[in-house]
Tab-separated table of C-alpha atoms and ligand atoms in Angstrom:
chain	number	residue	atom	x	y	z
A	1	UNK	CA	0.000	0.000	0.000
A	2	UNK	CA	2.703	2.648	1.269
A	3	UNK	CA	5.847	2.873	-0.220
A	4	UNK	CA	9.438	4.505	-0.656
A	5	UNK	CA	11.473	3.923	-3.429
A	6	UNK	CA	14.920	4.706	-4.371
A	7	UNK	CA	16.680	5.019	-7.860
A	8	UNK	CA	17.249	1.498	-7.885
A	9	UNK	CA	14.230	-0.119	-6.721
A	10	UNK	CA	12.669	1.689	-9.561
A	11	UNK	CA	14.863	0.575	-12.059
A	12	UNK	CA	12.085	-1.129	-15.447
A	13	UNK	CA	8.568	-0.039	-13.763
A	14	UNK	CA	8.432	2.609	-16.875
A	15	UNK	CA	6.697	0.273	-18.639
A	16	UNK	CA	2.961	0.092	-16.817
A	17	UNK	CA	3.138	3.811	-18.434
A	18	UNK	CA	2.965	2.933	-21.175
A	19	UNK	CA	-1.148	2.943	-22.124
A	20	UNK	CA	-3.193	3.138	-25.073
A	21	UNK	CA	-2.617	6.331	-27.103
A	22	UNK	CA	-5.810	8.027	-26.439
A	23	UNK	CA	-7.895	5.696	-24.770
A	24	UNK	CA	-10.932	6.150	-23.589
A	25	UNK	CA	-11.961	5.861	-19.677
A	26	UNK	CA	-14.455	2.848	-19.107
A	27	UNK	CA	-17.410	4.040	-17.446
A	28	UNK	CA	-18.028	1.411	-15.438
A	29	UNK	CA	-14.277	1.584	-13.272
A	30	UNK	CA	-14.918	5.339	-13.513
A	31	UNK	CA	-17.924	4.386	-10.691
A	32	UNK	CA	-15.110	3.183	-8.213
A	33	UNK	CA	-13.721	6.816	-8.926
A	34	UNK	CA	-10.084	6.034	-9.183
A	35	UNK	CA	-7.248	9.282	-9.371
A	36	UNK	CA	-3.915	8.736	-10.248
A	37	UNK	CA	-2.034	11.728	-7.592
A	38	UNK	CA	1.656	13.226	-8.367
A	39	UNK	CA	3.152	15.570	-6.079
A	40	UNK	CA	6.320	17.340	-6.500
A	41	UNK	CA	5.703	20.754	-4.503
A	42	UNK	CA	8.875	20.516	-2.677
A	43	UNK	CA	11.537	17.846	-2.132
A	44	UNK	CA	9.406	14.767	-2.574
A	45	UNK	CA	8.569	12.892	-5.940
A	46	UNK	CA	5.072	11.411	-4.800
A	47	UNK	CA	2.281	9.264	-7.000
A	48	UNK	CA	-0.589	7.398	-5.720
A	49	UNK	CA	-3.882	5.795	-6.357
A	50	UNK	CA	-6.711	6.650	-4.102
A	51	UNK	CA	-10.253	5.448	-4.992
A	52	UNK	CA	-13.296	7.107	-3.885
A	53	UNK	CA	-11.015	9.919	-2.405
A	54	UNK	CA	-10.630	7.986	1.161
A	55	UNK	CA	-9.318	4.756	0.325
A	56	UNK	CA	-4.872	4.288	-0.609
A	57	UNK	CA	-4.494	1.502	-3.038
A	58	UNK	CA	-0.993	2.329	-3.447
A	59	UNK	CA	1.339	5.872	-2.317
A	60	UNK	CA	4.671	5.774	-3.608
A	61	UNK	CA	6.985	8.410	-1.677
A	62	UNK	CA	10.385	9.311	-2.857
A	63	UNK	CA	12.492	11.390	-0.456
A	64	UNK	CA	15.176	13.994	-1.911
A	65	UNK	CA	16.446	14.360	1.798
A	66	UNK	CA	19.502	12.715	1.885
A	67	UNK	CA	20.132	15.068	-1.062
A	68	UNK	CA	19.637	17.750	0.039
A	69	UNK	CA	20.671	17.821	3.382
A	70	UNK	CA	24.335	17.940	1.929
A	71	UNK	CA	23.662	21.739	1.247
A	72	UNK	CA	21.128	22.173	4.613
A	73	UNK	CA	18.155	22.787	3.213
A	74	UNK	CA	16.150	22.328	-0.201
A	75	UNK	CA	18.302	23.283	-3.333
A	76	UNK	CA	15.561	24.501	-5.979
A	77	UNK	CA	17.408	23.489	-9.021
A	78	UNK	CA	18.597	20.084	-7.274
A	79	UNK	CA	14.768	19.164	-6.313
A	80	UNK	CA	13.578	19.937	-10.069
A	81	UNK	CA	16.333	18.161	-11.299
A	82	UNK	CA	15.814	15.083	-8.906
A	83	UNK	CA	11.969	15.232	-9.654
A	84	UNK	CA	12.734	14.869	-13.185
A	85	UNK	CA	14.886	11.675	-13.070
A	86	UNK	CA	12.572	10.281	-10.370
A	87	UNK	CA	8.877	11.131	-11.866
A	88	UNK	CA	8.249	7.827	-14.848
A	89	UNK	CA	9.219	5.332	-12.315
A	90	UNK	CA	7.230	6.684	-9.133
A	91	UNK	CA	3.990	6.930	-11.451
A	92	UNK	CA	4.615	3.845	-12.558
A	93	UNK	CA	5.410	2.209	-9.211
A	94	UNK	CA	1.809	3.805	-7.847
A	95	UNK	CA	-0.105	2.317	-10.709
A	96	UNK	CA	1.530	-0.850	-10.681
A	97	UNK	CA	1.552	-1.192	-6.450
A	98	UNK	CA	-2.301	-0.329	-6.577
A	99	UNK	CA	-2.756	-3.392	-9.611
A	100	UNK	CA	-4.497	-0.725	-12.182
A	101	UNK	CA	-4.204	0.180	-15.890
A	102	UNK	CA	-4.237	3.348	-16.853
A	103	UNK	CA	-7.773	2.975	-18.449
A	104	UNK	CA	-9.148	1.758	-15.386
A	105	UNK	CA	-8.937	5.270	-14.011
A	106	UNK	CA	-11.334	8.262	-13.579
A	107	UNK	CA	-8.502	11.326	-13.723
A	108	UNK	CA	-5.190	12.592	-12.601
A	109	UNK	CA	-4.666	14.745	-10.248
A	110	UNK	CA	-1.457	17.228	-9.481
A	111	UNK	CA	-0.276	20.067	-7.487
A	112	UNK	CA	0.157	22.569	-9.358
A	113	UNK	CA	0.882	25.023	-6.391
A	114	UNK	CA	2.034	26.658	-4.332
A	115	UNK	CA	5.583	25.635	-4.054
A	116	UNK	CA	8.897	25.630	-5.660
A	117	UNK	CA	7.761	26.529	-9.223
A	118	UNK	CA	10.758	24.372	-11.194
A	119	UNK	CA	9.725	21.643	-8.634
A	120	UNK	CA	5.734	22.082	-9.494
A	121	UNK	CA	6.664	22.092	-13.181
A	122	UNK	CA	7.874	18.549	-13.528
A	123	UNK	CA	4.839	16.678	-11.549
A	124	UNK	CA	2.414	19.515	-13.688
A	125	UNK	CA	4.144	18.521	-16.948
A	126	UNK	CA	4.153	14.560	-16.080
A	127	UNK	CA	0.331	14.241	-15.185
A	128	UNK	CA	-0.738	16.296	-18.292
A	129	UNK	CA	1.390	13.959	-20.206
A	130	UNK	CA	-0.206	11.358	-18.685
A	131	UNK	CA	-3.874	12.739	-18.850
A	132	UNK	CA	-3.865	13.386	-22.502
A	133	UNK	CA	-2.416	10.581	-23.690
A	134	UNK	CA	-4.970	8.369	-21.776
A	135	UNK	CA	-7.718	10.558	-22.296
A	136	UNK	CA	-8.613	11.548	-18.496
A	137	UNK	CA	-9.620	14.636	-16.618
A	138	UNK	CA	-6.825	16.818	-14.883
A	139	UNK	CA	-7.213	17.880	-11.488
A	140	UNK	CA	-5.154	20.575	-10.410
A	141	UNK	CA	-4.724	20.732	-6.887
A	142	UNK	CA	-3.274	23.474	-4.035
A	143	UNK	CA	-0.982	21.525	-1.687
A	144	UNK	CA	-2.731	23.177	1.616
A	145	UNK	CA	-6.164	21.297	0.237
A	146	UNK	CA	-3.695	18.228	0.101
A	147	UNK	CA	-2.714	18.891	3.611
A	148	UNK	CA	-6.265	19.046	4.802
A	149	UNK	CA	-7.883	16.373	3.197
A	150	UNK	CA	-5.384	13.944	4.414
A	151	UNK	CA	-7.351	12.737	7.287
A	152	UNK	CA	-9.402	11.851	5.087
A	153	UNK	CA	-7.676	8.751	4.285
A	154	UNK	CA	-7.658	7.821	7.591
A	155	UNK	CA	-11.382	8.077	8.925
A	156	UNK	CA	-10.902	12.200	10.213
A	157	UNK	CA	-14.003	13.858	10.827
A	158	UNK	CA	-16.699	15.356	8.603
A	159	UNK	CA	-17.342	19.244	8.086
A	160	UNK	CA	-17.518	21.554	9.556
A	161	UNK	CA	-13.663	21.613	11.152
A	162	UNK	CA	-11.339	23.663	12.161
A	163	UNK	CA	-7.749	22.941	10.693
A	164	UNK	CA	-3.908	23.778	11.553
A	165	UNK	CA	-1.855	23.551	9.003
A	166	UNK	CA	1.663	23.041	9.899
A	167	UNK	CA	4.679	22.638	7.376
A	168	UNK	CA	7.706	23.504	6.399
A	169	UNK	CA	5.957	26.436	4.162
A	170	UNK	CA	2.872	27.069	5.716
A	171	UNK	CA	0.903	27.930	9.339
A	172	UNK	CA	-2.544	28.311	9.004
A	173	UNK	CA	-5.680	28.053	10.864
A	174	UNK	CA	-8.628	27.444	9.033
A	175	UNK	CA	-12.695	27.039	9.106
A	176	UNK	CA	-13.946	23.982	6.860
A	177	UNK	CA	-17.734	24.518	6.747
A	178	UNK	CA	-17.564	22.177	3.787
A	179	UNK	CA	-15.382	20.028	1.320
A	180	UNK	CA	-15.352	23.383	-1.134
A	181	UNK	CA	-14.913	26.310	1.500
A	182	UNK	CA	-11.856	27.170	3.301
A	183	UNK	CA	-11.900	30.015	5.259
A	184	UNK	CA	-8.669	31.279	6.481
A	185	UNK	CA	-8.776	32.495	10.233
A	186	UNK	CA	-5.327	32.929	10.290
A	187	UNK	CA	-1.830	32.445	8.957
A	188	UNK	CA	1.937	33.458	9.426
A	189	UNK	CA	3.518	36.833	8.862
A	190	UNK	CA	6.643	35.451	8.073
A	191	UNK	CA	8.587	32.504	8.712
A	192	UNK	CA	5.902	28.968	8.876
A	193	UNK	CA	6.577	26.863	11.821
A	194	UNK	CA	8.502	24.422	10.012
A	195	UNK	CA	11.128	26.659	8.579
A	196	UNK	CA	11.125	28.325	12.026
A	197	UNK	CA	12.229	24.517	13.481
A	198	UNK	CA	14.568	23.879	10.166
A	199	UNK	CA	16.383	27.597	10.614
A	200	UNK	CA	16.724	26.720	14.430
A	201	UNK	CA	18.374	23.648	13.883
A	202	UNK	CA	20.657	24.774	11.608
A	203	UNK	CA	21.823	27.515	13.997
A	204	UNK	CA	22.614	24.416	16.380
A	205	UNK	CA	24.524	22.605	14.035
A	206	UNK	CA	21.890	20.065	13.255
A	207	UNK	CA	21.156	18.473	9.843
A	208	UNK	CA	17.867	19.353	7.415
A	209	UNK	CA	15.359	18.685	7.658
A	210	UNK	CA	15.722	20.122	11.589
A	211	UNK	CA	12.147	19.175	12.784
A	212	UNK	CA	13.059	15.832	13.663
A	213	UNK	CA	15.855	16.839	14.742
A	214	UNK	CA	15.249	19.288	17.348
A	215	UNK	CA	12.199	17.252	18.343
A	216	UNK	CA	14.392	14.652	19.026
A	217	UNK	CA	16.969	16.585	21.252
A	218	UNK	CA	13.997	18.493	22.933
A	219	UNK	CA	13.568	14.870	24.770
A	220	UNK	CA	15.903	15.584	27.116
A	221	UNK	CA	16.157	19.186	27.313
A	222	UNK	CA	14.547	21.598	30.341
A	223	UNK	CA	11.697	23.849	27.987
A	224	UNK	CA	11.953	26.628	30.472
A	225	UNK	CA	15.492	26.828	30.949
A	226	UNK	CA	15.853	29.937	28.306
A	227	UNK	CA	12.731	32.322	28.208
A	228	UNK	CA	12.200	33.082	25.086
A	229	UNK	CA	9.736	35.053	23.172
A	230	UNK	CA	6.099	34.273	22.273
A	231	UNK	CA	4.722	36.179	19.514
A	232	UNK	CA	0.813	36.774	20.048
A	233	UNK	CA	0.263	39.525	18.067
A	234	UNK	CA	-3.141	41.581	18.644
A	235	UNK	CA	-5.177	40.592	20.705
A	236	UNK	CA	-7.774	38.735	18.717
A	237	UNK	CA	-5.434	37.618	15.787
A	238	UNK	CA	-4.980	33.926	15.169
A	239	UNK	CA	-2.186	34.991	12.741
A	240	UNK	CA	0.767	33.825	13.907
A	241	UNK	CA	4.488	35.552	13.779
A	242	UNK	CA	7.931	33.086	14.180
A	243	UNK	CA	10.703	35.743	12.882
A	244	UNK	CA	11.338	37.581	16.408
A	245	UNK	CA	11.498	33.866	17.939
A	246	UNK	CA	14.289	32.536	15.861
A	247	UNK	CA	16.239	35.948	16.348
A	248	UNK	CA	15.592	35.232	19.775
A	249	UNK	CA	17.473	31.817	19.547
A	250	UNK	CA	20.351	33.033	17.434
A	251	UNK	CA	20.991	36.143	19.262
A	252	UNK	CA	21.148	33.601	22.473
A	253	UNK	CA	23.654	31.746	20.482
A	254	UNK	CA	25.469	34.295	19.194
A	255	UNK	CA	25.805	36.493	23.003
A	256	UNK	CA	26.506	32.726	24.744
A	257	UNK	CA	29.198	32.318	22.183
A	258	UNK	CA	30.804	36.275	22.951
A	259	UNK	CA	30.909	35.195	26.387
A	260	UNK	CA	32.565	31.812	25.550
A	261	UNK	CA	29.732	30.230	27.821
A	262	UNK	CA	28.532	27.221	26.146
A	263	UNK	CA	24.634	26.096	26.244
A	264	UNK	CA	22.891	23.148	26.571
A	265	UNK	CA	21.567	22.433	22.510
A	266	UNK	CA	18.914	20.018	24.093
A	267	UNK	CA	17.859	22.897	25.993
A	268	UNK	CA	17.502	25.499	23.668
A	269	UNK	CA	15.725	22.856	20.998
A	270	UNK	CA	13.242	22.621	24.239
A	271	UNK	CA	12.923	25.724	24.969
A	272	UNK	CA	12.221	26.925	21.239
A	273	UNK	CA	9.928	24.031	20.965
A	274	UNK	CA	7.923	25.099	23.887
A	275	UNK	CA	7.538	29.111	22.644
A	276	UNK	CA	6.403	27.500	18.729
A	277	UNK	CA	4.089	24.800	20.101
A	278	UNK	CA	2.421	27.187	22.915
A	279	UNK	CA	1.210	29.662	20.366
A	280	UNK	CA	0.275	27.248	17.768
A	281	UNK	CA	-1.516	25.278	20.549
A	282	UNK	CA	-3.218	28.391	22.152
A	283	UNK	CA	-4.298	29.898	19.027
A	284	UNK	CA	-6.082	26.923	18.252
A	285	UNK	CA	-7.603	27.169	21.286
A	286	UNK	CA	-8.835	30.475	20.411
A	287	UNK	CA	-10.151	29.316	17.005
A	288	UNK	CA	-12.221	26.469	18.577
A	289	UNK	CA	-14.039	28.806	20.903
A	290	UNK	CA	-15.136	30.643	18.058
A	291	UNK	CA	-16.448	27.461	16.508
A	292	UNK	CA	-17.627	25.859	19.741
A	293	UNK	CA	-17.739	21.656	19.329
A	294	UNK	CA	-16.128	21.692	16.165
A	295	UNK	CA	-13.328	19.099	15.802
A	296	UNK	CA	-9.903	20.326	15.006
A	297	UNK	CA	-7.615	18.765	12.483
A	298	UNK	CA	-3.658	19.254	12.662
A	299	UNK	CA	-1.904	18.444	9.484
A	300	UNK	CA	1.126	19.299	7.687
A	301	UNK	CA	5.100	18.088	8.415
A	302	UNK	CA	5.128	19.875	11.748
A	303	UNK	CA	2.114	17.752	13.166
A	304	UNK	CA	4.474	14.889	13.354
A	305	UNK	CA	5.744	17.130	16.517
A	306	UNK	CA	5.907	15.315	19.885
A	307	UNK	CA	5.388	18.809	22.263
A	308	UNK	CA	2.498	19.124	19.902
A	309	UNK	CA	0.842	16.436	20.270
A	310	UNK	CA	1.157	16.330	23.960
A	311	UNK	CA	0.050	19.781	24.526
A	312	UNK	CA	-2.678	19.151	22.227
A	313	UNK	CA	-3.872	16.299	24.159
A	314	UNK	CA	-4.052	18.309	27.085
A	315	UNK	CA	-5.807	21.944	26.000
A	316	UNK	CA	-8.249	19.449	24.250
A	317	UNK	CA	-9.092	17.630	27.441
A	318	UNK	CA	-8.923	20.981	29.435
A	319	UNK	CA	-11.129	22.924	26.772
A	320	UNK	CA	-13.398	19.779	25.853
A	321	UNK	CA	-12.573	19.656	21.831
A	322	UNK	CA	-11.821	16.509	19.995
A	323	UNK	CA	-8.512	17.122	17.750
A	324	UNK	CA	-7.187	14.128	16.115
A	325	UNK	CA	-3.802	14.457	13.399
A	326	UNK	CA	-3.292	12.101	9.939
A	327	UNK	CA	-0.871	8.886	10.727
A	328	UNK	CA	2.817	10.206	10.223
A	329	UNK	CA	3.235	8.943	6.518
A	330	UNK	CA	-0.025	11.453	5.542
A	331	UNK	CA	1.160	14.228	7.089
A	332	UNK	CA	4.455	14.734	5.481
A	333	UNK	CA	3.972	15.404	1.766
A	334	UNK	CA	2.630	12.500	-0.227
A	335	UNK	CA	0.730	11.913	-3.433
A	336	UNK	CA	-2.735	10.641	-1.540
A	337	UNK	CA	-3.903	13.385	0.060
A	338	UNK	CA	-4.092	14.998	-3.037
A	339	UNK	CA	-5.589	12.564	-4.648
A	340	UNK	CA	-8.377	12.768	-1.300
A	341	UNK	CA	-8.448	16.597	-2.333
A	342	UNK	CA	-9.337	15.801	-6.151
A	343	UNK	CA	-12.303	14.073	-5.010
A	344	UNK	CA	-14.828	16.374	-3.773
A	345	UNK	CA	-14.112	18.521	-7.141
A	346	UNK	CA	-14.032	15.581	-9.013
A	347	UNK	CA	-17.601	14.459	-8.244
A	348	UNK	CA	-18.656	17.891	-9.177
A	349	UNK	CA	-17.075	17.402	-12.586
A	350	UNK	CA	-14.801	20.351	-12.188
A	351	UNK	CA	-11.556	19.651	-13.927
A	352	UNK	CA	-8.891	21.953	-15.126
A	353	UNK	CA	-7.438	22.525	-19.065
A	354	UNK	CA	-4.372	21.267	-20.240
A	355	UNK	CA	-3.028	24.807	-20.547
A	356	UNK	CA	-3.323	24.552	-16.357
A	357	UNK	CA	0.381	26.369	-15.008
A	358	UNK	CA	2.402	26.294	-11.977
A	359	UNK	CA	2.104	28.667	-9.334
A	360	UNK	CA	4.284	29.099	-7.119
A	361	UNK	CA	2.080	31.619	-4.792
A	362	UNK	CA	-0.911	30.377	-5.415
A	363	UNK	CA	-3.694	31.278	-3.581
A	364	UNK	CA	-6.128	28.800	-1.260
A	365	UNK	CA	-9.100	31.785	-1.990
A	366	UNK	CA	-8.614	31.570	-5.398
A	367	UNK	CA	-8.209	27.704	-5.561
A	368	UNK	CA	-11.271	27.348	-3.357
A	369	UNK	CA	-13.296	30.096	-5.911
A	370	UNK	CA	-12.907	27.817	-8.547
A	371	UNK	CA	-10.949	30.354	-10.454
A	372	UNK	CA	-9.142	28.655	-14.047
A	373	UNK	CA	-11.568	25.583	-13.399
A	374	UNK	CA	-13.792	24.511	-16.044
A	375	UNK	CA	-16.719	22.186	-15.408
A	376	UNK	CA	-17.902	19.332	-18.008
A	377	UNK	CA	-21.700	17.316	-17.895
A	378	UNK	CA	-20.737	14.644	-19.068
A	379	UNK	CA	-18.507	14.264	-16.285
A	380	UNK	CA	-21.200	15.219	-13.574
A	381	UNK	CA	-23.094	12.484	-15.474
A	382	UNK	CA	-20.059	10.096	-15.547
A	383	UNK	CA	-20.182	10.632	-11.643
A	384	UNK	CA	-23.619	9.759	-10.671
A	385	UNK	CA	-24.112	13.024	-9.360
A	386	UNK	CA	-26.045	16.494	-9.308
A	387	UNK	CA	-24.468	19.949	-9.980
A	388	UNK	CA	-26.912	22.187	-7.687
A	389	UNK	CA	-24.400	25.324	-6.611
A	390	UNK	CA	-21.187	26.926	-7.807
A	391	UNK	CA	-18.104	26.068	-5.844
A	392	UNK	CA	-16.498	28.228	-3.041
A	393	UNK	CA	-20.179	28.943	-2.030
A	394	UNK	CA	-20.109	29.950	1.873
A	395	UNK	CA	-23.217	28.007	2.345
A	396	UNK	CA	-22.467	25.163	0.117
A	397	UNK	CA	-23.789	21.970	2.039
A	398	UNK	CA	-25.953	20.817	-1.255
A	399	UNK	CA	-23.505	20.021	-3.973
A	400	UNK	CA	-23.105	17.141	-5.657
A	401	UNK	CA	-25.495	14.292	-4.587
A	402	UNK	CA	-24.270	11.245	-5.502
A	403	UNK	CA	-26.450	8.978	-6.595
A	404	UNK	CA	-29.310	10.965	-7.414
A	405	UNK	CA	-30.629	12.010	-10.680
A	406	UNK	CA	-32.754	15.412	-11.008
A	407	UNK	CA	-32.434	18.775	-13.176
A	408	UNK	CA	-29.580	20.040	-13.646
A	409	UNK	CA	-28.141	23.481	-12.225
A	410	UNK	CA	-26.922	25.767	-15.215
A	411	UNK	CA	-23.201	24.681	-15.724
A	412	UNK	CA	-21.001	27.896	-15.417
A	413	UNK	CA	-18.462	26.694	-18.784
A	414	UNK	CA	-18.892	23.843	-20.871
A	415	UNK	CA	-15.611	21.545	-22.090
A	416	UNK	CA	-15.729	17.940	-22.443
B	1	KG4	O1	4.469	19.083	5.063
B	1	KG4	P1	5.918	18.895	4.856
B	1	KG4	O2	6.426	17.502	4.613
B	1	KG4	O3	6.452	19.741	3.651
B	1	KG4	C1	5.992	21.018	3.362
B	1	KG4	O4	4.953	21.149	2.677
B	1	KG4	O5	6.657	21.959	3.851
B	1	KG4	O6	6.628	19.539	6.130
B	1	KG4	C2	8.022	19.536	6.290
B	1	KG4	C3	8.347	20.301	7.549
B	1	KG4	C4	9.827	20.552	7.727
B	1	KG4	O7	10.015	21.904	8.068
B	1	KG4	C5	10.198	19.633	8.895
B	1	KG4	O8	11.285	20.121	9.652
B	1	KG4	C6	8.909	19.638	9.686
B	1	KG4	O9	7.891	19.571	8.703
B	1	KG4	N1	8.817	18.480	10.599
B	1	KG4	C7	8.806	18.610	11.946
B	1	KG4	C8	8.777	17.289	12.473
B	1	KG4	N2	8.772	16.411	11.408
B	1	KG4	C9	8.784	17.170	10.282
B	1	KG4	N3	8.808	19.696	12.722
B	1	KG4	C10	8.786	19.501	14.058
B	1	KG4	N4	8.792	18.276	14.637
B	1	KG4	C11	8.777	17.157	13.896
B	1	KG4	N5	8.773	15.951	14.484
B	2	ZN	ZN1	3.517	20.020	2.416
């Protein structure tokens, strides 16, 4: 089901890509609603195959890590090129591992942003390869979405929730009324939470990616032994500010190092960890009163965090809110969950042209608006279901039904 690969496991799986030229999807495998995934965002070349949007038949992960932790963090140039020599054979791999042809599936799906735009390009230009020649649907998909729909593949809660998204590019907290509206309560001014624990690492010495790392040390370092700074901004802002903390740390280096005092590392990764995981926990905290008995999803690379989780555990108890986080392998990038975030647009029959581009800045509002999507009947058809609203609606519980037949909506452009 899960996998990693490495060059040479992959070696000769290029040929399950190779498909009829052109052929046709087969309506009645389309019903199981199987998407072929890629993600290449950042430093991982990803590919799955999710049917139904909640259930992995096969997620195919390979790292660039050991890469790039030569240079200490993510080398732009040296993820595209890596993406490049890695993309046949992990789209292969995730068709092959899951035991399905390419005409056996319903569409492909792809970030397309945001993210390291050289990076974005390969995965982009690899599933519309893949999508024409085989005659499916392309799904573009923002990485965030991937990020929250990946407790999805794990039994996570309905809508309405309340998400925090934690990676190495991203901290956000966000309202999901429903699978097509994502309202942003907050999000960083500056540095997200994972860079803040990468940059902090690297100040001590310790190799990308520095999460893991300073987690790790944190284990048996004192949390209050150096005070340092939590940024809470205004008083009802859920936006969240990690600059002045990492100064914080190096200036703490830097004046330890004038005095030719030494510190304890495993202290100051504690200590750091406590000031990040107290605001992200307490803004949360914040964002759930607002949205009283809503469950609270934490995704992203950072939710792998131990402190997190712990404190978590406890404001939830304290606070009475259910929060629950994806299993480990979902929460770092991966090809499934954005396969799980294809879905909901997919049963809509919203799909995206082939002259979709990378975006490195793209926007979760515009995403969510449906802005660049087009939207096909014969699709909706395909599907089983009902268009009865426009996506990004702030209402929008109706949608698609699935299953039902009755008059169609107007459909906003016709293709396909
Ligand atoms: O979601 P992700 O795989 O990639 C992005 O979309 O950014 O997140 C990677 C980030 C890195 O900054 C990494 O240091 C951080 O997640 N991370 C952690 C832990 N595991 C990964 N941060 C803190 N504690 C961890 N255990
Ligand atoms: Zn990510």
């Amino acid at each position: 089901m899960e996998g990693t690969m490495d060059g040479a496991a992959m070696a000769g799986k290029d040929s399950a890509l190779l498909g009829k030229t052109g052929a046709e999807p087969r309506a009645g495998d389309q019903e199981e609603g199987l998407i072929l995934a890629v993600e290449t965002s950042c430093d991982e070349t990803a590919a799955a195959v999710v049917e139904g949007g909640t259930r992995i038949r096969s997620n195919i992960v390979s790292s660039q890590i050991a890469i790039h932790r030569r240079f200490g963090g993510v080398v732009p140039e040296v993820a595209s090129r890596g993406h490049v020599e890695q993309i046949t054979a992990v789209m292969a791999a995730a068709l092959e591992d899951a035991g399905v042809h390419p005409q056996d599936l319903a569409a492909v799906a792809v970030t397309y942003g945001p993210g390291l735009v050289g990076a974005l390009l390969v995965g982009l230009m690899a599933a519309k390869t893949f999508a024409w020649v085989h005659g499916l649907p392309l799904i573009g998909v923002h990485h965030i979405v991937g990020h929250l729909f990946a407790h999805r593949l794990a039994g996570g809660p309905e809508p309405p929730w309340l998400a925090l998204v934690v990676s190495g590019g991203h901290t956000e907290l966000i309202y999901i009324p429903n699978d097509h509206t994502f309202e942003v309560l907050g999000r960083t001014r500056d540095d997200a939470a994972g860079e803040a624990f990468d940059k902090t690492a690297r100040a001590l010495g310790l190799p990308y990616p520095g999460g893991p790392q300073i987690d790790a040390l944190a284990s048996s370092g004192d949390p209050e032994r150096y005070p340092l700074p939590r940024s809470w901004l205004e008083e009802e802002s859920l936006d969240f500010s990690f600059s002045g903390l990492k100064t914080a740390v190096l200036n703490l280096l830097n004046d330890a190092r004038q005095r030719g005092d030494g510190v304890r590392p495993e202290d100051v990764a504690a200590s750091f960890q406590a000031a990040v995981v107290e605001v992200l926990v307490e803004k949360t905290v914040r964002a759930v009163r607002r949205y009283p008995g809503v469950p609270v999803v934490v995704a992203g690379g950072v939710a792998a965090n131990s402190a997190l989780r712990r404190v978590m555990d406890r404001r939830a108890e304290e606070e009475g809110f259910l929060w629950s986080a994806p299993p480990l392998a979902l929460c770092t990038d991966n090809a499934a969950m954005i396969a799980a975030a294809a879905w909901p647009r997919l049963s809509r029959g919203w799909f995206h042209g082939m002259d979709l581009n990378a975006r490195a800045n793209l926007g979760l509002e515009a995403w969510a608006a449906g802005t660049g999507w087009r939207r096909s009947r014969r699709m909706i058809r395909r599907m089983g279901g009902v268009a009865t609203e426009s996506l990004g609606s702030r209402s929008g519980h109706g949608g698609i039904r699935m299953g039902q037949r009755s008059v169609e909506a107007p459909v906003a452009s016709m293709a396909g």
